[in-house]
Short mmCIF file of C-alpha atoms and ligand atoms in Angstrom, two decimals:
data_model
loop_
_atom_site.label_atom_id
_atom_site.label_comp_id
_atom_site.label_asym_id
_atom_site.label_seq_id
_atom_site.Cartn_x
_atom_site.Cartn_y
_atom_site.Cartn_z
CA UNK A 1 -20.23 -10.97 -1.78
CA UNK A 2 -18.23 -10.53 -4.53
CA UNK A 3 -14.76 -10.82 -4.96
CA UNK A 4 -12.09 -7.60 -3.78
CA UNK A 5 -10.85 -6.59 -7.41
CA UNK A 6 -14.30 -7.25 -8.81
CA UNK A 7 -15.99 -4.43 -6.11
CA UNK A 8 -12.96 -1.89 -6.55
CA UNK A 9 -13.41 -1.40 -10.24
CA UNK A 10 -17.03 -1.48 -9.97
CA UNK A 11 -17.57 0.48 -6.92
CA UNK A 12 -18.60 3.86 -8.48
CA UNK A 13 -21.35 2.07 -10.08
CA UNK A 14 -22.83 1.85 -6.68
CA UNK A 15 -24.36 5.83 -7.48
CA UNK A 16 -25.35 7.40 -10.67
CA UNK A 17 -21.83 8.65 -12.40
CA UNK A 18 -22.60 11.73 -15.21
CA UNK A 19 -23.68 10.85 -18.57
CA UNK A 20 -23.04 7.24 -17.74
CA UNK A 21 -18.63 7.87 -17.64
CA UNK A 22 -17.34 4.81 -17.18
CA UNK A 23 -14.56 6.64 -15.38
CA UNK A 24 -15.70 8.87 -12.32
CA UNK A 25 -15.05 12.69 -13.71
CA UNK A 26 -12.49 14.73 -12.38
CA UNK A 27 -14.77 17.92 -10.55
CA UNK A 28 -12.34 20.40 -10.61
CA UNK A 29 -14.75 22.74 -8.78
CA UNK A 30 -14.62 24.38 -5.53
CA UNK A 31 -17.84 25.62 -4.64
CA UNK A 32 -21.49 24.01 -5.67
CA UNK A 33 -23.99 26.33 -6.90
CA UNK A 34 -28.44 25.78 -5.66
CA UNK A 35 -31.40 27.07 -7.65
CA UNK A 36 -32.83 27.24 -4.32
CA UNK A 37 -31.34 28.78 -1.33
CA UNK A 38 -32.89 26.59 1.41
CA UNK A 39 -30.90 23.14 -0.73
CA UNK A 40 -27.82 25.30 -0.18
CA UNK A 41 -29.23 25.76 3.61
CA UNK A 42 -29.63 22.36 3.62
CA UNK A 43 -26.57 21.15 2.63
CA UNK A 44 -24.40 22.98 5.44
CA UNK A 45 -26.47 21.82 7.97
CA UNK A 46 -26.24 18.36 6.99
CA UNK A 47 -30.25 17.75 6.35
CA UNK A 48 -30.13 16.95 2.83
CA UNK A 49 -27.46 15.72 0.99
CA UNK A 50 -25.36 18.21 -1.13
CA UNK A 51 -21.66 19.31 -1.79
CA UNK A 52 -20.23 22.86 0.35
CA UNK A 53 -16.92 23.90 -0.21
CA UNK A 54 -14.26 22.53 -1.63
CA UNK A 55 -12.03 21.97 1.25
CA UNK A 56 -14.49 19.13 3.23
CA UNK A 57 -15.97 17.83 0.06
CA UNK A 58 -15.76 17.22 -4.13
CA UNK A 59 -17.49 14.22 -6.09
CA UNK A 60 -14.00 13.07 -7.25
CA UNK A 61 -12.70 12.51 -3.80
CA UNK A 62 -16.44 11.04 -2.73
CA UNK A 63 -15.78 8.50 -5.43
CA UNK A 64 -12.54 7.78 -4.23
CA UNK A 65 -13.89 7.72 -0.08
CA UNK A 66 -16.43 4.99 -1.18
CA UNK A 67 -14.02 3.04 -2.80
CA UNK A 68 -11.33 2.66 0.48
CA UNK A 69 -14.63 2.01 2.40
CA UNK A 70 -15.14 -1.08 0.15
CA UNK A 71 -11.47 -2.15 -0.01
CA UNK A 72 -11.24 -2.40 3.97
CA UNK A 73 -15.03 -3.13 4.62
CA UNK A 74 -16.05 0.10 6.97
CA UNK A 75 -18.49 2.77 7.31
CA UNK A 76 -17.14 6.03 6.06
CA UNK A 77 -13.90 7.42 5.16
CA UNK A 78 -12.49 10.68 4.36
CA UNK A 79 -9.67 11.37 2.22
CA UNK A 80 -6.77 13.60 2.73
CA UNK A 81 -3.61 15.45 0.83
CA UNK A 82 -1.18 13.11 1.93
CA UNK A 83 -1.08 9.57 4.72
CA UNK A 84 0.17 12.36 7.14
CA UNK A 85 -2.42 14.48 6.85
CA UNK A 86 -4.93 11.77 7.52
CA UNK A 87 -2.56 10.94 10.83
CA UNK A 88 -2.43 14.02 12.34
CA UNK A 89 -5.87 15.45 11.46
CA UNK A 90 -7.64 12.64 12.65
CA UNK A 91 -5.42 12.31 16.21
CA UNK A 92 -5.90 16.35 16.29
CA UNK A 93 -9.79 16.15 15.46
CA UNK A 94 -10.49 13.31 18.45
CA UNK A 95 -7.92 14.10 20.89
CA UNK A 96 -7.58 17.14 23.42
CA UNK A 97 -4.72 18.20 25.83
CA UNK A 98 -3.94 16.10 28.39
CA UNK A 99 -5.21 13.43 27.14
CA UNK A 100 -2.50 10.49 26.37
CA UNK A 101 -2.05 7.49 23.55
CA UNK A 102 -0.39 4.52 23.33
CA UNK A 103 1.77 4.01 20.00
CA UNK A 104 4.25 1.26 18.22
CA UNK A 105 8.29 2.86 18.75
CA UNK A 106 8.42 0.91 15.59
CA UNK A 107 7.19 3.55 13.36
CA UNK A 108 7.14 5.27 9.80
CA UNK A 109 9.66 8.14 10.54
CA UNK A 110 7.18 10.99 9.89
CA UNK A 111 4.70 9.73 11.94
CA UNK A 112 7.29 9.43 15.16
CA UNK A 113 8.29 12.98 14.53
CA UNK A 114 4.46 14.36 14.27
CA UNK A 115 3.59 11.98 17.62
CA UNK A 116 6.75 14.10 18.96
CA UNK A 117 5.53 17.17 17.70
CA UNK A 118 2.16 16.24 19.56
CA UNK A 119 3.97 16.04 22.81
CA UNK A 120 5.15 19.47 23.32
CA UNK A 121 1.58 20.33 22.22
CA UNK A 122 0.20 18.96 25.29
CA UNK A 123 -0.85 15.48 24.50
CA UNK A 124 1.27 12.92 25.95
CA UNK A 125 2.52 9.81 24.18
CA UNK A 126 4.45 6.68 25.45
CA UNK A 127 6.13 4.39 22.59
CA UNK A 128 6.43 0.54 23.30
CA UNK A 129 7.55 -2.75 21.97
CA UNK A 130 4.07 -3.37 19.83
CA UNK A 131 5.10 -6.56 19.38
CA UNK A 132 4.23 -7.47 22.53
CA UNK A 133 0.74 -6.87 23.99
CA UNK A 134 2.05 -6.79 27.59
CA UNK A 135 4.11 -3.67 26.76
CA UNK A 136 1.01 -1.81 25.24
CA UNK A 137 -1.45 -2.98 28.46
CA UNK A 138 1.78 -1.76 31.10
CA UNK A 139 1.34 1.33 29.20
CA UNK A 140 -2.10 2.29 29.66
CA UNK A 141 -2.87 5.17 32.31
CA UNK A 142 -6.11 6.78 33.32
CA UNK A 143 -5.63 9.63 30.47
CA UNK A 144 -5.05 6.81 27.76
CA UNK A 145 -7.49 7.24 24.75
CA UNK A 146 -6.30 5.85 22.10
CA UNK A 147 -3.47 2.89 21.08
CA UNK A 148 -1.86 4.06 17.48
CA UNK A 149 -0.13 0.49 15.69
CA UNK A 150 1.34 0.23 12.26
CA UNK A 151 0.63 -3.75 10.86
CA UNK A 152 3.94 -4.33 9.28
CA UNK A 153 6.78 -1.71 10.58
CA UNK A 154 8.91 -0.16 8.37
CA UNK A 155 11.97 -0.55 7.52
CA UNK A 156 12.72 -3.32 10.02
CA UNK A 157 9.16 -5.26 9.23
CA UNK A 158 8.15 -5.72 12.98
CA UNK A 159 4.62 -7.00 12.79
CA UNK A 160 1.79 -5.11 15.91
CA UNK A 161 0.40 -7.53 17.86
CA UNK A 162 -2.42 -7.41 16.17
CA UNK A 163 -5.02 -9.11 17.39
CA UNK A 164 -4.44 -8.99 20.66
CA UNK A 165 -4.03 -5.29 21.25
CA UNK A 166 -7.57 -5.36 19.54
CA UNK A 167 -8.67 -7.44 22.35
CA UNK A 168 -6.98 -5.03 24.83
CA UNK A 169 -8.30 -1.85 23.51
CA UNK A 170 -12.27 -3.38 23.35
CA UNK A 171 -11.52 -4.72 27.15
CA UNK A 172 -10.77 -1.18 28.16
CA UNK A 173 -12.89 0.66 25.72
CA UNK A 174 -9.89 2.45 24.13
CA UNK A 175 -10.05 3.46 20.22
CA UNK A 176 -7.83 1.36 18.19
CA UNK A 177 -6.20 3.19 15.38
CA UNK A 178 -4.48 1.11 12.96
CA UNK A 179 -1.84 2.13 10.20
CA UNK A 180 -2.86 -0.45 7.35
CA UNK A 181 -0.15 1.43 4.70
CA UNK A 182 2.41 -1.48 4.58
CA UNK A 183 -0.23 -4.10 4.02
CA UNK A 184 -3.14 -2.43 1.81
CA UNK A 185 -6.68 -3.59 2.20
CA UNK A 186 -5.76 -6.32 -0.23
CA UNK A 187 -3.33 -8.20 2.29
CA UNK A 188 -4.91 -7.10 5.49
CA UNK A 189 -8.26 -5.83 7.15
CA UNK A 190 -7.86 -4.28 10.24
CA UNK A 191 -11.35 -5.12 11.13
CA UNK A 192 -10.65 -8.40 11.67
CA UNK A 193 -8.93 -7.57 14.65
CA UNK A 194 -11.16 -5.03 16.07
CA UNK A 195 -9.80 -1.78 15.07
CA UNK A 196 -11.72 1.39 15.82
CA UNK A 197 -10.17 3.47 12.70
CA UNK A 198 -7.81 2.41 9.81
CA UNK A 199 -5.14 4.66 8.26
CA UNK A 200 -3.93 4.37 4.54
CA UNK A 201 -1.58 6.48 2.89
CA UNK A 202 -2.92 6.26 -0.63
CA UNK A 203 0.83 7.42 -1.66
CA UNK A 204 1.30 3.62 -1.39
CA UNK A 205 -0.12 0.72 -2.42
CA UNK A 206 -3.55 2.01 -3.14
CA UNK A 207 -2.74 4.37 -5.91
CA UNK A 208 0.48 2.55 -6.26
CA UNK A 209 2.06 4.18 -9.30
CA UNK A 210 3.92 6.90 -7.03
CA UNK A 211 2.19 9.54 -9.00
CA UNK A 212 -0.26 10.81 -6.64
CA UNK A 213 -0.15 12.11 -2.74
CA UNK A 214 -3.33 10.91 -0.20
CA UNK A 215 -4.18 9.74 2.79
CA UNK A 216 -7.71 8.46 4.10
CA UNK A 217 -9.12 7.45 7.78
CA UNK A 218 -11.91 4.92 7.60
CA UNK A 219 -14.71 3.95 10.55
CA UNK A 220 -14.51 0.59 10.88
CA UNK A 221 -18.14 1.08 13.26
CA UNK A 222 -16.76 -0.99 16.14
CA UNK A 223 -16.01 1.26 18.37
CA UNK A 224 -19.11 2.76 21.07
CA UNK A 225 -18.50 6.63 20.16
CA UNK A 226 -21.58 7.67 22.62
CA UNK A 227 -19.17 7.12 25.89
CA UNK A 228 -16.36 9.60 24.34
CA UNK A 229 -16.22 12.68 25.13
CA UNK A 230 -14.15 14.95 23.18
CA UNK A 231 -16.83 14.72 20.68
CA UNK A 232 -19.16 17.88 20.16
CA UNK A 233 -22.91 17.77 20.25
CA UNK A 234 -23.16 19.00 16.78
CA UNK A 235 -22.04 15.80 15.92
CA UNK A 236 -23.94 13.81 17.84
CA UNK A 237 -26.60 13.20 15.59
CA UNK A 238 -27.73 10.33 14.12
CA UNK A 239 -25.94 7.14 14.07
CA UNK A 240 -23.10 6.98 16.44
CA UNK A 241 -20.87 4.78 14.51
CA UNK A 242 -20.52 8.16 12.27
CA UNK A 243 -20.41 10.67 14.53
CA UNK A 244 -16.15 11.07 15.15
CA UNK A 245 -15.49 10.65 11.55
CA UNK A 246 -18.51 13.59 11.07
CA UNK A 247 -16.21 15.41 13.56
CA UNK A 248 -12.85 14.48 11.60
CA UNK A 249 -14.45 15.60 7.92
CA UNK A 250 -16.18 18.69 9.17
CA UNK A 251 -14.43 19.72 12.43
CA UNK A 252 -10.65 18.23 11.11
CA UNK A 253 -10.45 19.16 7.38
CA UNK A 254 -12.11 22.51 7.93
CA UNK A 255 -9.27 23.48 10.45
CA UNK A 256 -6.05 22.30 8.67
CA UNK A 257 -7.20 22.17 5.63
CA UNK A 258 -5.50 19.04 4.55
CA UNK A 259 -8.45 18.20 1.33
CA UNK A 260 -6.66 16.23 -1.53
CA UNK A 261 -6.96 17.82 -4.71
CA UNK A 262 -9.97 15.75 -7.26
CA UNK A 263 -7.01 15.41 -10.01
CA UNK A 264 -5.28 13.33 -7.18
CA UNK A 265 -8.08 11.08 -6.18
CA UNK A 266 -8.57 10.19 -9.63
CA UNK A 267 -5.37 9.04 -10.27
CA UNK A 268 -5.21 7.06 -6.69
CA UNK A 269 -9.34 5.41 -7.93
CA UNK A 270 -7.27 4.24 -11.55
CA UNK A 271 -4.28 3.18 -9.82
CA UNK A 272 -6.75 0.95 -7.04
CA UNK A 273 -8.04 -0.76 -9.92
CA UNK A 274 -5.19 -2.70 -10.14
CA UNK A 275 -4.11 -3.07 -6.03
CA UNK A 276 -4.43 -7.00 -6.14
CA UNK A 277 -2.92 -7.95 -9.24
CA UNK A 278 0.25 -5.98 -8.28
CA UNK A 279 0.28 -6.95 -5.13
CA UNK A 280 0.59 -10.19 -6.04
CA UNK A 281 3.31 -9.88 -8.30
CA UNK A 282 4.93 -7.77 -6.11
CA UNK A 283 4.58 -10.33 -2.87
CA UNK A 284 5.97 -13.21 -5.02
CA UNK A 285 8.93 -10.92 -6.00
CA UNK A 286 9.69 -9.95 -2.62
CA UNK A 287 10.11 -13.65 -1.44
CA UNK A 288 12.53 -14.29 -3.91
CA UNK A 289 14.45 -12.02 -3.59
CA UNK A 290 14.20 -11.97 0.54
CA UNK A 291 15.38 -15.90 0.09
CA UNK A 292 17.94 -15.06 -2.41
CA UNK A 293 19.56 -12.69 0.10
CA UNK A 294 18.75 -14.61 3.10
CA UNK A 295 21.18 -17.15 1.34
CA UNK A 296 23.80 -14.90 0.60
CA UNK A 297 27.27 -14.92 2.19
CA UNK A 298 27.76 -11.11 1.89
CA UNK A 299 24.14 -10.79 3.69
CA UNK A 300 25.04 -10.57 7.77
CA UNK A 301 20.54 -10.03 8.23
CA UNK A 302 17.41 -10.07 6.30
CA UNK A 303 14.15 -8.64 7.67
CA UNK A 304 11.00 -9.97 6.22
CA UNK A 305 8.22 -11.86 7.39
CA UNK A 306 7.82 -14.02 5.23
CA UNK A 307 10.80 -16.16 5.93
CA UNK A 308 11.28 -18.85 8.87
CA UNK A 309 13.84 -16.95 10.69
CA UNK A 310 11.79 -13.94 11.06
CA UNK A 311 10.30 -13.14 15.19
CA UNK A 312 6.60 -12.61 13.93
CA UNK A 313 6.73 -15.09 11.24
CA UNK A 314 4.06 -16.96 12.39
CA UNK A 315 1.88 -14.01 13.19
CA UNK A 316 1.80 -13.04 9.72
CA UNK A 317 0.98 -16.40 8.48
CA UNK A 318 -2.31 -15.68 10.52
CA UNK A 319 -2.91 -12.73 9.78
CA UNK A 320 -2.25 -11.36 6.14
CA UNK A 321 -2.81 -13.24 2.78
CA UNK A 322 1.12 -12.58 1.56
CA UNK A 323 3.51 -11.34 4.39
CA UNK A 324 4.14 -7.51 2.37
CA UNK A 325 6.19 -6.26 -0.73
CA UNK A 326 8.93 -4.64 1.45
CA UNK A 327 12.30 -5.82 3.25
CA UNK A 328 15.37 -4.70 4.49
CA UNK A 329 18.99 -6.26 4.53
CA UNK A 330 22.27 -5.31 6.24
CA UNK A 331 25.35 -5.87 4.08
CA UNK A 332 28.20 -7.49 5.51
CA UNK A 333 30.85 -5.24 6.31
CA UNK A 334 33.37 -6.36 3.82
CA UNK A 335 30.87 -5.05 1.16
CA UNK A 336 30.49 -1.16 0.47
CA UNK A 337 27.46 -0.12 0.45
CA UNK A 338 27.62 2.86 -1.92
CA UNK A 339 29.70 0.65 -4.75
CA UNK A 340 27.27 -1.92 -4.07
CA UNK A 341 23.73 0.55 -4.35
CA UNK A 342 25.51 1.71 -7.22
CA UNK A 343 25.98 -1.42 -9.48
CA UNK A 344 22.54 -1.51 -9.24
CA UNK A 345 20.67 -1.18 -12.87
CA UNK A 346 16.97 -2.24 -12.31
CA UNK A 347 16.33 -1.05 -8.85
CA UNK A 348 15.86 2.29 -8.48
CA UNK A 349 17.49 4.27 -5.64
CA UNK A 350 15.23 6.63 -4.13
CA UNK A 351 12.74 6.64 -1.23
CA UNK A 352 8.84 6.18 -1.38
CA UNK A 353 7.61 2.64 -1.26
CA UNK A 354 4.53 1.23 -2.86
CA UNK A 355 5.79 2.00 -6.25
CA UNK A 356 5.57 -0.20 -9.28
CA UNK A 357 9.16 0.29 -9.79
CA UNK A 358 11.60 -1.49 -7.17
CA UNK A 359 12.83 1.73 -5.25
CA UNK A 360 16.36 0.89 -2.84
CA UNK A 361 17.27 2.81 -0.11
CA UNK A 362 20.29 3.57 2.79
CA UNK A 363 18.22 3.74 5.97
CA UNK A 364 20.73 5.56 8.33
CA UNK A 365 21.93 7.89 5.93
CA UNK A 366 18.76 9.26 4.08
CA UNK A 367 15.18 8.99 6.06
CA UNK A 368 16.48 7.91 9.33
CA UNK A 369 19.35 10.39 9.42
CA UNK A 370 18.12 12.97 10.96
CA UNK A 371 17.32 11.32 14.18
CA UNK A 372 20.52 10.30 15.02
CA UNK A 373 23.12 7.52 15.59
CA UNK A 374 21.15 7.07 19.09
CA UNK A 375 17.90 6.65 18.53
CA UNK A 376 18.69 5.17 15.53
CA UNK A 377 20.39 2.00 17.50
CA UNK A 378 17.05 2.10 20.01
CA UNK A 379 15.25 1.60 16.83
CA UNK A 380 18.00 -1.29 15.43
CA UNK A 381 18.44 0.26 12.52
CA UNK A 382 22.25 -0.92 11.44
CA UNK A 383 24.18 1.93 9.55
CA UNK A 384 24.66 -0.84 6.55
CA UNK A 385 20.54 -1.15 6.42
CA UNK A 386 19.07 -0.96 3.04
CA UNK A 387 15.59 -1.24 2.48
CA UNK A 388 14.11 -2.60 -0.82
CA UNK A 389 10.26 -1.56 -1.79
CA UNK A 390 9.60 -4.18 -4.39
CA UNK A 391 8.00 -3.40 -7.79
CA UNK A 392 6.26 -5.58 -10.12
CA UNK A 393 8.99 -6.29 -12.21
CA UNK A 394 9.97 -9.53 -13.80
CA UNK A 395 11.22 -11.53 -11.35
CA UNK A 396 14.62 -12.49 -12.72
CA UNK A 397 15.22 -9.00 -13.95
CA UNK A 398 15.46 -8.43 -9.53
CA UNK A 399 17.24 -11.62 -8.92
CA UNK A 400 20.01 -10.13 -11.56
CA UNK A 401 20.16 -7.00 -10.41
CA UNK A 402 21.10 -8.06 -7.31
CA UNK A 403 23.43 -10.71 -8.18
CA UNK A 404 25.56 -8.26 -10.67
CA UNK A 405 25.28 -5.96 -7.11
CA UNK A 406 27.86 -8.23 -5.52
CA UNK A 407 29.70 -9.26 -8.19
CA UNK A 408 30.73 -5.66 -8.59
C1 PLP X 1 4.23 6.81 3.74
C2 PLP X 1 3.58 6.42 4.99
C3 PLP X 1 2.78 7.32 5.70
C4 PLP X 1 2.59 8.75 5.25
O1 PLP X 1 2.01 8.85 4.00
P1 PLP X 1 2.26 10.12 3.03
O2 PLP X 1 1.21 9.92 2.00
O3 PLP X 1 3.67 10.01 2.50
O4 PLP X 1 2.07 11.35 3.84
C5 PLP X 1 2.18 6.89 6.85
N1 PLP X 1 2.36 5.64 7.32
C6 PLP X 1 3.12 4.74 6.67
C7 PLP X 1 3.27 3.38 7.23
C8 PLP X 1 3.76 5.10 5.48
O5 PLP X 1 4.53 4.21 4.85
#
């Protein structure tokens, strides 16, 4: 098989593209006009292939679906406006009240207030220590469907006991939905530790220029979809390993609605190009600067995998090729945080992550803030927190950025 950068740019290539574009077209069409009325038939019911509506399907975005399914080595995937609208249309497409998931506590903000949202809709949800497989197994009740686990946490950079919650969830035949955003396809495959469905936000790493919202869910084909049964029969046709993301395309995106636009997908396919080689850069930056601040006698705590000192440490070793491009600090207390995020030239404050720019951050006081002092503390998130989403700048340009920072 060829090599990961080598399949992304050449994945369109793997169906005609018009007049030979080198570049996938952007379709900005809603609707698909037939010659003959029974191919138009034909398309909505699925027996021939063919484009419907704009809302479930565009060529653009089909481009864009094949090209996740390479990166992280699945069946299918379907694309989305945003990462959150690839969470909650997929949990909303396969799930039904009453029924109950497992997820990570240590979670991407949104996502813990939509899985809050869900339970005063009538699913239940119980958060645990993901860390620990023990706490996800203690968890499980006769309702449980479905375990929900991010690979790398953010902002505090827990790391899901991966593989064996993978082992859990194929003992008890439970779908395994896994959050792959932090790491990107190019550090991690969830398939290699059994997951049922993977999550991207395409905001992220994928597209990776922060110019562009989407989100995508991808089949991984692992898990037996014949014994589930919030699926309908309509989609029960064919091979099973496609019949719940038939349900999540056709069934989901027709009833929120959540289609990313074909301008969007193109610039997430050009910005995927690229995933590795920033990556890279972006890993090797993050280590530095991780060890410069782990160092550092104004630094009371530095969260990142990749260094000795961190809980999972070894875990990620295992598991991904670089332990992830983002990391979080707490100042000491001598040292004011706004004086000190504002000496800052290089790094940008703002929030997003994934960005080719390094983008800094106040947890408690901007994207944590609304939860609250409490839950906050459940979560260990230290008022001081600041988390740093490194770019792919030159190296030294961080390391003095961050060294003027505390010189003040
Ligand atoms: C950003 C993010 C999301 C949501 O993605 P959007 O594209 O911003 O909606 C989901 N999960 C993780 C881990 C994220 O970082």
């Amino acid at each position: 098989m060829k090599g990961f950068t080598t399949r992304i740019v050449h994945s369109d290539r793997g169906k005609p593209i018009e007049h030979g574009s080198l570049q996938k077209p952007i379709h900005a069409t809603v609707a698909y006009g037939y010659d003959d009325a029974r191919d138009l038939a034909a398309a909505f019911q699925g027996t021939k292939p063919g484009f419907t509506y704009g809302r479930q399907v565009n060529p653009t975005v089909e481009a864009l679906q094949d090209k996740v399914t390479t990166m992280e080595g699945g069946v299918a995937t379907v694309c989305f406006g945003t990462g959150m609208a690839a969470i909650g249309t997929t949990l909303f497409s396969l799930l039904r009240a009453g029924d109950h998931f497992v997820s990570s506590s240590f979670l991407f903000g949104n996502t813990n207030s939509l899985f809050n949202s869900f339970a005063t809709q009538g699913l239940d949800v119980t958060f645990v220590d993901a860390t620990d497989v023990s706490q996800v197994e203690a968890a499980i009740t006769p309702a449980t469907k479905l375990v929900f686990v991010e690979t790398i946490a953010n902002p505090r950079t827990q790391v899901s006991a991966l593989a064996e919650i993978g082992a859990l969830c194929e003992a008890r035949g439970l779908i395994y939905f896994v959050d792959n955003t932090m790491t990107s396809p190019y550090l991690f495959q969830p398939k290699d530790v059994g997951a049922s469905l993977v999550i991207n936000s395409l905001t992220k790493y994928i597209g990776g220029h922060g110019n562009a919202l989407g989100g995508s869910v991808t089949e991984m084909g692992r898990f037996d979809w014949r014994g589930f049964g919030n699926l309908y029969d309509t989609y029960r046709t064919g091979d099973p390993s496609r019949w719940a993301i038939t349900q999540i395309k056709k069934k989901g995106l027709r009833d929120f609605g959540a289609a990313l636009a074909p301008e969007a997908a193109h610039h997430i396919a050009i910005g995927a190009e690229t995933l590795a080689l920033r990556m890279e850069q972006q890993c090797a930056n993050t280590l530095a600067m991780a060890t410069f601040l782990d160092a550092h006698p104004l630094v009371s705590a530095v969260y990142y995998p990749g260094l000795d000192s961190h809980p999972q440490h070894e875990r990620a070793k295992a598991l991904f090729r670089h332990p992830g491009a983002l990391f979080s600090f707490e100042l000491d207390h001598s040292v004011d945080l706004w004086a000190f995020l504002n000496r800052l030239e290089v790094i940008v404050k703002s929030s997003n992550l994934g960005d080719n720019r390094t983008l800094a951050i106040p947890v408690a006081h901007t994207i944590y803030y609304e939860m609250g002092p409490e839950r906050r503390a459940s979560m260990g998130i230290d008022e001081s927190l600041i988390r740093i989403s490194v770019g792919i700048e030159d190296t030294d340009d961080l390391l003095d950025d961050l060294t003027r920072a505390f010189e003040g």
